[in-house]
PDB file of C-alpha atoms in Angstrom:
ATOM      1  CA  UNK A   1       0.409   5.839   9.588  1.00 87.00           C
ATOM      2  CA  UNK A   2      -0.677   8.567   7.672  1.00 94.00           C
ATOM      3  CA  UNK A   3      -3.448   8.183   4.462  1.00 96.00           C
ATOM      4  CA  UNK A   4      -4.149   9.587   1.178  1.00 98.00           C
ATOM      5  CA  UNK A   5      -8.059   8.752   0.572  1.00 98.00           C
ATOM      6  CA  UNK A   6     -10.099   8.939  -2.424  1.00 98.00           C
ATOM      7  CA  UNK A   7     -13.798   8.690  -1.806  1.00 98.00           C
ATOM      8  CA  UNK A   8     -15.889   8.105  -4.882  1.00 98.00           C
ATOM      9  CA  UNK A   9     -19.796   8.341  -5.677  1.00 98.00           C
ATOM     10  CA  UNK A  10     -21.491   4.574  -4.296  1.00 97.00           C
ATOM     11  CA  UNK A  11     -23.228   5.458  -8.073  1.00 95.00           C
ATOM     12  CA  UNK A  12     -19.548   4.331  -9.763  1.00 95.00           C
ATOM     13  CA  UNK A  13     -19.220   1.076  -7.881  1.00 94.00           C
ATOM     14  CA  UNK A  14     -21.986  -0.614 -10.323  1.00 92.00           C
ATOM     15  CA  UNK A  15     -25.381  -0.337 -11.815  1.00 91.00           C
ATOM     16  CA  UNK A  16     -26.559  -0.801  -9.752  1.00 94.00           C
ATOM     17  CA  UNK A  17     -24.100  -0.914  -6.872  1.00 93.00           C
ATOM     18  CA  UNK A  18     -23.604  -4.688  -5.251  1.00 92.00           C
ATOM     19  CA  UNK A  19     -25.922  -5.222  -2.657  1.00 94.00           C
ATOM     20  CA  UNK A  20     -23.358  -6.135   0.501  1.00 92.00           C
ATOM     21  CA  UNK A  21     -21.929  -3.026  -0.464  1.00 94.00           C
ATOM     22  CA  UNK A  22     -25.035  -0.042  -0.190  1.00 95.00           C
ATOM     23  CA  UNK A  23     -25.670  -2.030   3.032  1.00 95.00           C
ATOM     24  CA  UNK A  24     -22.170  -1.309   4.365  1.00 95.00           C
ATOM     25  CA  UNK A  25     -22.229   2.447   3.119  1.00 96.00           C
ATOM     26  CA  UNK A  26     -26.137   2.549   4.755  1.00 94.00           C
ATOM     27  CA  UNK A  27     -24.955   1.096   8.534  1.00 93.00           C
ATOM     28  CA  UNK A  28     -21.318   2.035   8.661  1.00 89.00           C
ATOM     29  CA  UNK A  29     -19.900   3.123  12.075  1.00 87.00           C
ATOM     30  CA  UNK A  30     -16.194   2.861  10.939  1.00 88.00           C
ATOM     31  CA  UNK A  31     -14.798   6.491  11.062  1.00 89.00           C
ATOM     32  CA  UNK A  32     -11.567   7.661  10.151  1.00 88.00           C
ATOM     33  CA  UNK A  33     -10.265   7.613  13.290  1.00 83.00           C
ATOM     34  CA  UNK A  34     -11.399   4.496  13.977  1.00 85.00           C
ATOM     35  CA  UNK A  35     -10.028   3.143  10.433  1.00 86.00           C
ATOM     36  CA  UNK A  36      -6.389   2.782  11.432  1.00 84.00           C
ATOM     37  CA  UNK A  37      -7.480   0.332  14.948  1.00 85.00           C
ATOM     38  CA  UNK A  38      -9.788  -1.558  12.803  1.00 88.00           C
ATOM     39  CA  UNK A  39      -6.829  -2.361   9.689  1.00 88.00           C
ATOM     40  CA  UNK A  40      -4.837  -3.091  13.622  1.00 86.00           C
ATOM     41  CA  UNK A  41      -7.283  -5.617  14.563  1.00 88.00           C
ATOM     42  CA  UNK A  42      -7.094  -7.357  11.051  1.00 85.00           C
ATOM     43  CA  UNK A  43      -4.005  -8.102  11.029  1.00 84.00           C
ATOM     44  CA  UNK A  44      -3.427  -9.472  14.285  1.00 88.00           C
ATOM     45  CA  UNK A  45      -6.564 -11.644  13.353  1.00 86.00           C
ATOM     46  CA  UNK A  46      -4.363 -13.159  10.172  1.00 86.00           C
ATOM     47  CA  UNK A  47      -1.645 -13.536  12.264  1.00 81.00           C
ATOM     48  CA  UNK A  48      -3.202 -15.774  15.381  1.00 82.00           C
ATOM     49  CA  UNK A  49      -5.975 -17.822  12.853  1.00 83.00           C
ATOM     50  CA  UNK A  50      -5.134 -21.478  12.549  1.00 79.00           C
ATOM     51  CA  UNK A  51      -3.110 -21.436   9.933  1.00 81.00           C
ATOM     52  CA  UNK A  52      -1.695 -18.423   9.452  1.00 80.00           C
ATOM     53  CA  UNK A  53      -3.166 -15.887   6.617  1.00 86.00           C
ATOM     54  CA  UNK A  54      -0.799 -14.753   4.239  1.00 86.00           C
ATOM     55  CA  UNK A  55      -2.957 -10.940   3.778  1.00 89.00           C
ATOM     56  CA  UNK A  56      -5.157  -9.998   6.524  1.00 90.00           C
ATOM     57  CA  UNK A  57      -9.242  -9.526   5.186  1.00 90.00           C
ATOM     58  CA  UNK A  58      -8.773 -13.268   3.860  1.00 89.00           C
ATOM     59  CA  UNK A  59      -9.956 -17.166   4.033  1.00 89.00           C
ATOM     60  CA  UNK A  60      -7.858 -19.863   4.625  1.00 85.00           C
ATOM     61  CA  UNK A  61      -8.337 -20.968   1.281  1.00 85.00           C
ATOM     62  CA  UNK A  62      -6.783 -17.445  -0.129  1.00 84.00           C
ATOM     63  CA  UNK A  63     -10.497 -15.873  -1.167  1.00 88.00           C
ATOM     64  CA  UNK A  64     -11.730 -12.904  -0.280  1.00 89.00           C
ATOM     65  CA  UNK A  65     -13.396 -12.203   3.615  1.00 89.00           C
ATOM     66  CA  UNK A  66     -16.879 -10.770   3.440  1.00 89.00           C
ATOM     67  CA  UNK A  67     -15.172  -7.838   5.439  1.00 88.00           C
ATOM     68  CA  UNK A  68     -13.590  -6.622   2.168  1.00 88.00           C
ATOM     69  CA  UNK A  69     -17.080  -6.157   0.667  1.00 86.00           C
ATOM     70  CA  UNK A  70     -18.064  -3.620   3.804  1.00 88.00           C
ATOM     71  CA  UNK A  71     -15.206  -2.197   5.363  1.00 93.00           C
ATOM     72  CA  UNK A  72     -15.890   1.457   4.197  1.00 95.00           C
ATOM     73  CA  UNK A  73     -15.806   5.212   5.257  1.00 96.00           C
ATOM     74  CA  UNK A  74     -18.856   7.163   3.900  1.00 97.00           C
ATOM     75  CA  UNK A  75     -18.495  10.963   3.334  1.00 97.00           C
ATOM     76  CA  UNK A  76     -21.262  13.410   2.973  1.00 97.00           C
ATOM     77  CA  UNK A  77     -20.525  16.057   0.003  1.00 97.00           C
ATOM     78  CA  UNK A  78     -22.037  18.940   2.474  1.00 97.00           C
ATOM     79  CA  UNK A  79     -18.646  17.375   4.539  1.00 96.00           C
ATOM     80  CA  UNK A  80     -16.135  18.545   1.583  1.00 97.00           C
ATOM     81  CA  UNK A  81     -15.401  22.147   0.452  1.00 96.00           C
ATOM     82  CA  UNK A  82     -15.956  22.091  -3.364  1.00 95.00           C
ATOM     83  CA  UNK A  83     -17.883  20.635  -5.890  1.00 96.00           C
ATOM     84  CA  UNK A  84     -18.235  16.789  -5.369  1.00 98.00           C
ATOM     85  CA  UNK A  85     -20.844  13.884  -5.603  1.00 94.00           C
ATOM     86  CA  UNK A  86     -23.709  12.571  -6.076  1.00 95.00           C
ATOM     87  CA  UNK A  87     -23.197  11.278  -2.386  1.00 88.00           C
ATOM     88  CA  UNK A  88     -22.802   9.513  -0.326  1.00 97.00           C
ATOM     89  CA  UNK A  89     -18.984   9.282  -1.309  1.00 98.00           C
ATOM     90  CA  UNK A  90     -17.615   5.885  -0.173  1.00 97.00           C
ATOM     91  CA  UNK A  91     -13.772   4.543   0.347  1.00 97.00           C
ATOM     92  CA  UNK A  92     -13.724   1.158   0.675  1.00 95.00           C
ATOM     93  CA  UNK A  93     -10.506   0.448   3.111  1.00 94.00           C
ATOM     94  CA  UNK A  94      -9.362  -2.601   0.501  1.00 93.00           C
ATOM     95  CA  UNK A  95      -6.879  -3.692   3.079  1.00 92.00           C
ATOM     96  CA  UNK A  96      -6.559  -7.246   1.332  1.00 92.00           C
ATOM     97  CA  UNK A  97      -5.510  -5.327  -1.694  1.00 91.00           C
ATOM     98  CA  UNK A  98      -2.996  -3.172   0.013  1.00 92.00           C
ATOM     99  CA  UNK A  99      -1.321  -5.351   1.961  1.00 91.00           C
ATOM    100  CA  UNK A 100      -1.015  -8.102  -1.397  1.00 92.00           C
ATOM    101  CA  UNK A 101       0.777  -5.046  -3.043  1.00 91.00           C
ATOM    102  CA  UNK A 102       3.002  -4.207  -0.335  1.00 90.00           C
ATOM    103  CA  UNK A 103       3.899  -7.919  -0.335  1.00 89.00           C
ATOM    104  CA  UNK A 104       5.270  -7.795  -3.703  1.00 89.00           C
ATOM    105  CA  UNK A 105       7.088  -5.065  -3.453  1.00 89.00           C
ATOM    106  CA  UNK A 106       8.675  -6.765  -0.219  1.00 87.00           C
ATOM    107  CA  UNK A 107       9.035  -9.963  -2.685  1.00 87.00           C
ATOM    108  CA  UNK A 108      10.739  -7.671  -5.148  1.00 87.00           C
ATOM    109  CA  UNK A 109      13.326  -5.675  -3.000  1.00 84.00           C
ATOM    110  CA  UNK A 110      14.087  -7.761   0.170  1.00 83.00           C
ATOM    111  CA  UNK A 111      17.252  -9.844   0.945  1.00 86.00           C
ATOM    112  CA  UNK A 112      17.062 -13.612   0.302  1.00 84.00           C
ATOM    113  CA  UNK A 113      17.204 -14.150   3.289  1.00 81.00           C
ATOM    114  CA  UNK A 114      14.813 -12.355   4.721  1.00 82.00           C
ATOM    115  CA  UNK A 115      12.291 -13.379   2.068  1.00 79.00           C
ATOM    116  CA  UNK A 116      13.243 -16.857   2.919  1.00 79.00           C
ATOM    117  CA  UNK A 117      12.859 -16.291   6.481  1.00 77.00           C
ATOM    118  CA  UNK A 118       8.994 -15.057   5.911  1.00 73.00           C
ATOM    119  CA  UNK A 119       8.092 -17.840   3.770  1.00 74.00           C
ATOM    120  CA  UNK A 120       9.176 -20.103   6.482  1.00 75.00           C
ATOM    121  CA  UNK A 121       6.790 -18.634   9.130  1.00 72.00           C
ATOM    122  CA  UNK A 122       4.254 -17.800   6.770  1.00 73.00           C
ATOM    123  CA  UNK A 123       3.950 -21.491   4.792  1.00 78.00           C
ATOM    124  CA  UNK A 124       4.412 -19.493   1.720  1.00 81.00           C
ATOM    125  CA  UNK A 125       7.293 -19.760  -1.197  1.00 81.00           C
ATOM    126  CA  UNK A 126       7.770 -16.668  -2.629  1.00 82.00           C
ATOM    127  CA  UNK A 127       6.441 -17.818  -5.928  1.00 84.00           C
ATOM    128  CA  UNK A 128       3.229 -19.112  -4.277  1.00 85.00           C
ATOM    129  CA  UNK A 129       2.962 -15.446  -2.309  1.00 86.00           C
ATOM    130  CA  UNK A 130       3.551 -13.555  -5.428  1.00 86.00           C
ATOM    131  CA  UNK A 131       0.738 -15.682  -7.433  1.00 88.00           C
ATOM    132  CA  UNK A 132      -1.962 -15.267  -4.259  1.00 86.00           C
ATOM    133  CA  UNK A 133      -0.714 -11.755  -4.164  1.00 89.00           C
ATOM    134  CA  UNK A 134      -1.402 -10.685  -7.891  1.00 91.00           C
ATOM    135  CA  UNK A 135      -4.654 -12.700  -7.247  1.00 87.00           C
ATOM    136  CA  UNK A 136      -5.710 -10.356  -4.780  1.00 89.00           C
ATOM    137  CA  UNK A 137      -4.934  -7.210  -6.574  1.00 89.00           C
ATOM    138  CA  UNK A 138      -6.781  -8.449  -9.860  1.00 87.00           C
ATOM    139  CA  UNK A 139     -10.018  -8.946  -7.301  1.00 82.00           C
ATOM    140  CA  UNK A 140     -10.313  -5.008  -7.202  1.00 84.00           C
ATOM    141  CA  UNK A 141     -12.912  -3.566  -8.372  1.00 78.00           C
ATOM    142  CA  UNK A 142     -11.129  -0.560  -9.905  1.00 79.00           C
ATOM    143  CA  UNK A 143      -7.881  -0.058 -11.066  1.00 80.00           C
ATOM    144  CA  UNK A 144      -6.238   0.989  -8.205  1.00 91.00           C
ATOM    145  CA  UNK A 145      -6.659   0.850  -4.543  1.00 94.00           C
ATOM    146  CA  UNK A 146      -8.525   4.262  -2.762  1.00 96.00           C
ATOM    147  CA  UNK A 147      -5.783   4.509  -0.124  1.00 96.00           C
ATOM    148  CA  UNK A 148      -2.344   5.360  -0.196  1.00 96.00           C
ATOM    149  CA  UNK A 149      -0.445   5.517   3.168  1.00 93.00           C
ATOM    150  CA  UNK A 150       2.768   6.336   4.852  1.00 92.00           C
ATOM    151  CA  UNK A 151       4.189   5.356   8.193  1.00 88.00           C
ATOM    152  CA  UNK A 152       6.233   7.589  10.417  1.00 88.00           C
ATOM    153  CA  UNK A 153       5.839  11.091   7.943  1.00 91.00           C
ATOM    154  CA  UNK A 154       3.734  12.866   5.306  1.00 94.00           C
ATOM    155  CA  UNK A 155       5.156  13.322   1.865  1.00 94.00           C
ATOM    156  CA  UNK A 156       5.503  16.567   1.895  1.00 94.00           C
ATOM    157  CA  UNK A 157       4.155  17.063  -1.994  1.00 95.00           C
ATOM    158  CA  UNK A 158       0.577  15.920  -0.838  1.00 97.00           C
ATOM    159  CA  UNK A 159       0.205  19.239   0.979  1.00 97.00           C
ATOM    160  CA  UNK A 160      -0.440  20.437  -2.454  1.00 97.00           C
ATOM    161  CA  UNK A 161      -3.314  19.121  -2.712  1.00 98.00           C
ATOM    162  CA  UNK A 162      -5.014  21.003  -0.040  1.00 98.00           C
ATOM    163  CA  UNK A 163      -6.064  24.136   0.611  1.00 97.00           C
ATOM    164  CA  UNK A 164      -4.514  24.953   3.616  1.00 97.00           C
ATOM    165  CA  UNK A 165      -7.266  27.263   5.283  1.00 96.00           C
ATOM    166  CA  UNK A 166      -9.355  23.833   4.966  1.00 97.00           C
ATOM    167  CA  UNK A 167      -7.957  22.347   8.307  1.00 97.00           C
ATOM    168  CA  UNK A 168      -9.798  19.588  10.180  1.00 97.00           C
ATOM    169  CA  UNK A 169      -8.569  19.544  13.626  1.00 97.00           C
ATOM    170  CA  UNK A 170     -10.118  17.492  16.672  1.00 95.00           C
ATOM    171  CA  UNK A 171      -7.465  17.038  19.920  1.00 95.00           C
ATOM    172  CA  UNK A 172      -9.864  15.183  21.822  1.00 92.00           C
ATOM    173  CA  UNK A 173      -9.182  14.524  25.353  1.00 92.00           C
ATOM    174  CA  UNK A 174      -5.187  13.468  25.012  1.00 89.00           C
ATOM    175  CA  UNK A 175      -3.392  11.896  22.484  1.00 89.00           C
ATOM    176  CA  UNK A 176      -4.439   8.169  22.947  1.00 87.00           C
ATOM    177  CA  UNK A 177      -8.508   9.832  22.149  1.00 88.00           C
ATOM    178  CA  UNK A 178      -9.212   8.018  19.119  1.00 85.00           C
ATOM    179  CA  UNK A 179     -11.658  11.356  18.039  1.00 89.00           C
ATOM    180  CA  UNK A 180      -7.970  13.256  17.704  1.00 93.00           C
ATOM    181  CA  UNK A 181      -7.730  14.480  14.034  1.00 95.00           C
ATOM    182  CA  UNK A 182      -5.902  16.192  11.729  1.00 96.00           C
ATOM    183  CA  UNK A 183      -6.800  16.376   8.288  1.00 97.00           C
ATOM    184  CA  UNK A 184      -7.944  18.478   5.063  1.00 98.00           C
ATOM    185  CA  UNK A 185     -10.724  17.478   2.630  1.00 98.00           C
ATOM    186  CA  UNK A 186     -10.959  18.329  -0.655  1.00 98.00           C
ATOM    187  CA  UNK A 187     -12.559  17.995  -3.956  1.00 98.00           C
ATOM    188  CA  UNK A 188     -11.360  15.493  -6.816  1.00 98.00           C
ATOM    189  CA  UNK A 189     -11.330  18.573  -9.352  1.00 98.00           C
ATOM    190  CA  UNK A 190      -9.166  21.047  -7.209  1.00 98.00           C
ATOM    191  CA  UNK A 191      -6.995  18.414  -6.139  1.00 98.00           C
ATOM    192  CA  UNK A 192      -6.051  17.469  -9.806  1.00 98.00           C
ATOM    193  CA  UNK A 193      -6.127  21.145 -10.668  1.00 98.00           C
ATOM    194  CA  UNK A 194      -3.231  21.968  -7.615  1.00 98.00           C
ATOM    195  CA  UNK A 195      -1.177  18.293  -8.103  1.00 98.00           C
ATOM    196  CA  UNK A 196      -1.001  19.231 -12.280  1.00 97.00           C
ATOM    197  CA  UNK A 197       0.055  22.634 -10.952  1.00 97.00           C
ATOM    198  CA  UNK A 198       2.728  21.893  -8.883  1.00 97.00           C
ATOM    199  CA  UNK A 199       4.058  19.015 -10.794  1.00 97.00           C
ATOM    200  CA  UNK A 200       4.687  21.443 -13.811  1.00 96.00           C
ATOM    201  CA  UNK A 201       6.412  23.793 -11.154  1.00 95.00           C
ATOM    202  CA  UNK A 202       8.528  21.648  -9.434  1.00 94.00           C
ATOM    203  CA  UNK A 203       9.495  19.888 -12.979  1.00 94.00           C
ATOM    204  CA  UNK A 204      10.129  23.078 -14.355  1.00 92.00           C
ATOM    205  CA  UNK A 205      12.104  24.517 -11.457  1.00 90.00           C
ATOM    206  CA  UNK A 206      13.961  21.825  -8.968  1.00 87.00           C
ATOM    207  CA  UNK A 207      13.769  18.747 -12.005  1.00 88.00           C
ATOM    208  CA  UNK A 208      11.979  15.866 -12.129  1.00 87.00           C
ATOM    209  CA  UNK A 209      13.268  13.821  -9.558  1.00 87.00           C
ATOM    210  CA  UNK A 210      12.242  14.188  -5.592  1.00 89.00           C
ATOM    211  CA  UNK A 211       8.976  16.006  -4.990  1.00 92.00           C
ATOM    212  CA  UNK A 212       8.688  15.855  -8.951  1.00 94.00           C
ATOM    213  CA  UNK A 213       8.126  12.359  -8.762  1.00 96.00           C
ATOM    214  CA  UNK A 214       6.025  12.018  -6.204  1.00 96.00           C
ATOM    215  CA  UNK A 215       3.566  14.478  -7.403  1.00 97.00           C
ATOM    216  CA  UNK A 216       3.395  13.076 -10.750  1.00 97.00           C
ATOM    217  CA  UNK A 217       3.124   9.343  -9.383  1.00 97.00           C
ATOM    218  CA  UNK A 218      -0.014  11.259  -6.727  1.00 97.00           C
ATOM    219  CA  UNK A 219      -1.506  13.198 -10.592  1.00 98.00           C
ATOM    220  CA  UNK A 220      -1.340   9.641 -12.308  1.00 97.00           C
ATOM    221  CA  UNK A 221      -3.103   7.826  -9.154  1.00 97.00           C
ATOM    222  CA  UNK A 222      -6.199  10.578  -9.004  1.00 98.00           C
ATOM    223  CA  UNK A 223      -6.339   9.738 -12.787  1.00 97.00           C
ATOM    224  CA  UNK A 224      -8.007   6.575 -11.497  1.00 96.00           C
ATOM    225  CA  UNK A 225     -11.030   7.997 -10.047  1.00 97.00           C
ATOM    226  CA  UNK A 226     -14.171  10.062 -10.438  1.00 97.00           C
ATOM    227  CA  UNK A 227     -14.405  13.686 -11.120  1.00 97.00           C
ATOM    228  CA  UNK A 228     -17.482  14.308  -8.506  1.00 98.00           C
ATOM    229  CA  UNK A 229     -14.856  11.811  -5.758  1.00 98.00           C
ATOM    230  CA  UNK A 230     -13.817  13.333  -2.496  1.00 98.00           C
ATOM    231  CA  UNK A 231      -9.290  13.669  -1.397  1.00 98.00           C
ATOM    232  CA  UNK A 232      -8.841  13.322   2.147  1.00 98.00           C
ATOM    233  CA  UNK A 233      -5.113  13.994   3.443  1.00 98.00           C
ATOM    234  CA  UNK A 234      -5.386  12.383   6.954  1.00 97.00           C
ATOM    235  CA  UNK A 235      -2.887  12.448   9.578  1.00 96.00           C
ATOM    236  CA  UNK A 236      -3.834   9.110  11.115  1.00 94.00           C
ATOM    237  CA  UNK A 237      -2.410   7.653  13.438  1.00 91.00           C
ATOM    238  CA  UNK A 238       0.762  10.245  13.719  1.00 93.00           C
ATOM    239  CA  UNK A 239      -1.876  12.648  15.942  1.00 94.00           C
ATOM    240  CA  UNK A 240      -0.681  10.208  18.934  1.00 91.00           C
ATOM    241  CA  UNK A 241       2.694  11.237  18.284  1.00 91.00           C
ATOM    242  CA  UNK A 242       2.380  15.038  18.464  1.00 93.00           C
ATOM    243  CA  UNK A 243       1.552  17.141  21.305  1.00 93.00           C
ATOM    244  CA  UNK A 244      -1.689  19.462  21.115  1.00 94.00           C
ATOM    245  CA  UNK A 245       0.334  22.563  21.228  1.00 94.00           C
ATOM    246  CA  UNK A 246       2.525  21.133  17.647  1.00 93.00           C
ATOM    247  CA  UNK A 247      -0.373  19.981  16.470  1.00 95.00           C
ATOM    248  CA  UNK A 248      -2.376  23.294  17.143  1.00 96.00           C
ATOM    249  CA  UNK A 249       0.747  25.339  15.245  1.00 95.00           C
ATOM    250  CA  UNK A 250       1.737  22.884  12.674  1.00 95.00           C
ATOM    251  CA  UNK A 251       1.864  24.675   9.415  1.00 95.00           C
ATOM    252  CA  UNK A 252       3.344  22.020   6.889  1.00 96.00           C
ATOM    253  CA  UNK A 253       0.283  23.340   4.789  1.00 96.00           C
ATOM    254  CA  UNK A 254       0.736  26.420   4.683  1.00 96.00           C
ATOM    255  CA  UNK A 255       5.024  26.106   4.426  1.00 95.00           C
ATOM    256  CA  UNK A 256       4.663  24.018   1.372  1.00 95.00           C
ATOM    257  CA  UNK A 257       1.765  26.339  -0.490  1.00 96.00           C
ATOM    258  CA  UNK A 258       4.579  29.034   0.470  1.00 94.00           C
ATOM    259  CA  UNK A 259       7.330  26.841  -1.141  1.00 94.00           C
ATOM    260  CA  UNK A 260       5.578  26.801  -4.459  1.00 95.00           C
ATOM    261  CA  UNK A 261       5.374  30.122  -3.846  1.00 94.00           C
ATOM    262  CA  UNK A 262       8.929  31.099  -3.585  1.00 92.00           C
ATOM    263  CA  UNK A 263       9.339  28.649  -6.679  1.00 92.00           C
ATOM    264  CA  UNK A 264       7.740  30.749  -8.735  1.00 92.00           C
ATOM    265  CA  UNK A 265       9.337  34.123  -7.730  1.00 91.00           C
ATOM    266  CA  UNK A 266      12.639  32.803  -7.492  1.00 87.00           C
ATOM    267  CA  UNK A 267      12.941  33.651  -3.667  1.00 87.00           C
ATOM    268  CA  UNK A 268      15.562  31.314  -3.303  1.00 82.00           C
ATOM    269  CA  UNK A 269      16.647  32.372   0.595  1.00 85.00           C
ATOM    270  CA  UNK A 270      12.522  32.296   1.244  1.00 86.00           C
ATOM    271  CA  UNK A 271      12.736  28.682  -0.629  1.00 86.00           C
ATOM    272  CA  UNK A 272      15.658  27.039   1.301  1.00 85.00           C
ATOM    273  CA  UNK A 273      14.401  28.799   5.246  1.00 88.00           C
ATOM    274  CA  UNK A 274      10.805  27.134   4.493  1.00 89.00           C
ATOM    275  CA  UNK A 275      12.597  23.471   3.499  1.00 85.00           C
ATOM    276  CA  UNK A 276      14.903  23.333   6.911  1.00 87.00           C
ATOM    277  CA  UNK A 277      11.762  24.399   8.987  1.00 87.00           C
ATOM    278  CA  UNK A 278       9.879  21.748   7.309  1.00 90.00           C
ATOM    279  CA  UNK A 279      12.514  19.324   7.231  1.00 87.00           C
ATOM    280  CA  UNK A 280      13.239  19.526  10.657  1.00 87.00           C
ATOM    281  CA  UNK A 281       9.494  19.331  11.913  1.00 89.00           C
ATOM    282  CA  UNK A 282       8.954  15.994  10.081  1.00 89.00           C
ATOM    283  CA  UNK A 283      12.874  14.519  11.091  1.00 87.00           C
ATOM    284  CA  UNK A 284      11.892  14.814  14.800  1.00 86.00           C
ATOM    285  CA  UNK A 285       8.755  12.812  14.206  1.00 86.00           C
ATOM    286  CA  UNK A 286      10.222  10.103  11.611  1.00 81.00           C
ATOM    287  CA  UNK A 287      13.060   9.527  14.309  1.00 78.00           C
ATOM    288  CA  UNK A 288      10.893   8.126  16.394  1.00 69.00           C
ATOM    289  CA  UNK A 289      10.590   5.322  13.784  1.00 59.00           C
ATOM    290  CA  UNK A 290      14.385   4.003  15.322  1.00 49.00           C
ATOM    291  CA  UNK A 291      12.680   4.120  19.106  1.00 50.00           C
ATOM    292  CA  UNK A 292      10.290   1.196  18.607  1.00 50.00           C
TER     293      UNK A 292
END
């Protein structure tokens, strides 16, 4: 799974901030790379409790865990090229919240049957999922959730964001280290700056469907958020799926800053070599979805 994180000033989370929560930010362990094992153990947690949780992060009686009040990553701003903060810069991992939305967009899209079939080994109508659901989005403390993911790829727009000389990499010691990381940092203002960018390019250029859409859903979502916040593009968990020497030359980055590029000179031969080599990097790792 790959992640989209916004990490915002601990100053915007209240006045002052809740308690539970500048304890979490002031002892906090949890690292990135540790984030996606830690969501892992959650769920599994839902799954084996007595009875069954419909979201992971919750009580049997549908409230809130404490765990939702201090599962955070911390940044520094000295860790983020660009102006950001006042720090520390906190992303809560709101994985109650996440998974209650990707339930109802499950409710909203799947088969009868197969909603029927989770409602039976859940204990759940789909009515009564919905409601808890909704219930668990409208506990958020802000209007939208600090984490968007992906399994299996990156959307390729979100390379936008970044600067790609801005690089994070760690291989560790093999591709099961949980230190291994790939990711890019940036601040809140040059991320809109770039997304509003491209978004006028692309629209202008390819239409508004496709990467068009994504980068004006990606614009619209950093609306959400402070100006002094943190973007973190984050390979997660797809670093145990690449080899050190693709992960030491990938340069999706750099291909898609050279695709806006070409959009704007009109280099359409430039345009379409950059898209196959890019389309055929990311292919080989989404297949791999249809092996397990």
């Amino acid at each position: 799974m790959a992640y989209l994180r916004v990490y915002e000033p601990l100053s915007t989370f209240g006045d002052p901030p809740p308690g539970p929560l500048v304890k979490a930010v002031k002892d906090t362990r949890l690292t990135s790379g540790m984030a996606g094992e830690r969501e892992h153990t959650m769920w599994i947690k839902s799954q084996v409790s007595t009875p069954v949780r419909l979201l992971p992060a919750e009580l049997a009686n549908g409230r809130a865990a404490p765990s939702t009040a201090t599962d955070v990553l911390v940044l520094d701003p000295a860790e983020v090229p660009g102006e950001t903060g006042p720090g520390p810069l906190v992303c809560p991992l709101e994985l109650r919240a996440r998974s209650a939305a990707a339930l109802i967009s499950f409710l909203d899209d799947a088969p009868p049957a197969l909603r029927s079939a989770v409602g039976t080994a859940t204990g759940f109508t789909p009515d009564k999922a919905r409601s808890r659901a909704g219930a668990a989005l409208g506990n958020l403390p802000k209007s939208a959730v600090h984490m968007l993911t992906t399994t299996w790829t990156v959307p390729l727009p979100w390379f936008a964001l970044v600067d790609p000389d801005q690089r994070r990499l760690e291989l560790g010691d093999g591709q099961d280290d949980p230190r291994r990381e790939m990711s890019w940092r940036v601040a809140m203002r040059d991320a809109r700056r770039r997304v509003t960018e491209a978004r006028e390019l692309v629209g202008r250029t390819l239409g508004e469907s496709g990467p068009a859409r994504i980068l004006t859903e990606t614009e619209r979502w950093l609306t959400n958020f402070d100006p002094g916040s943190a973007v973190e593009l984050d390979y997660g968990g797809l670093v145990q799926l690449i080899t050190d020497a693709d992960l030491e030359s990938d340069t999706s980055a750099e291909e898609v800053h050279s695709i806006l590029a070409a959009l704007r000179s009109g280099n359409i031969e430039r345009l379409a070599e950059l898209f196959d080599e890019l389309r055929g990097y990311w292919n080989t790792i989404a297949a791999r979805e249809h092996a397990n």
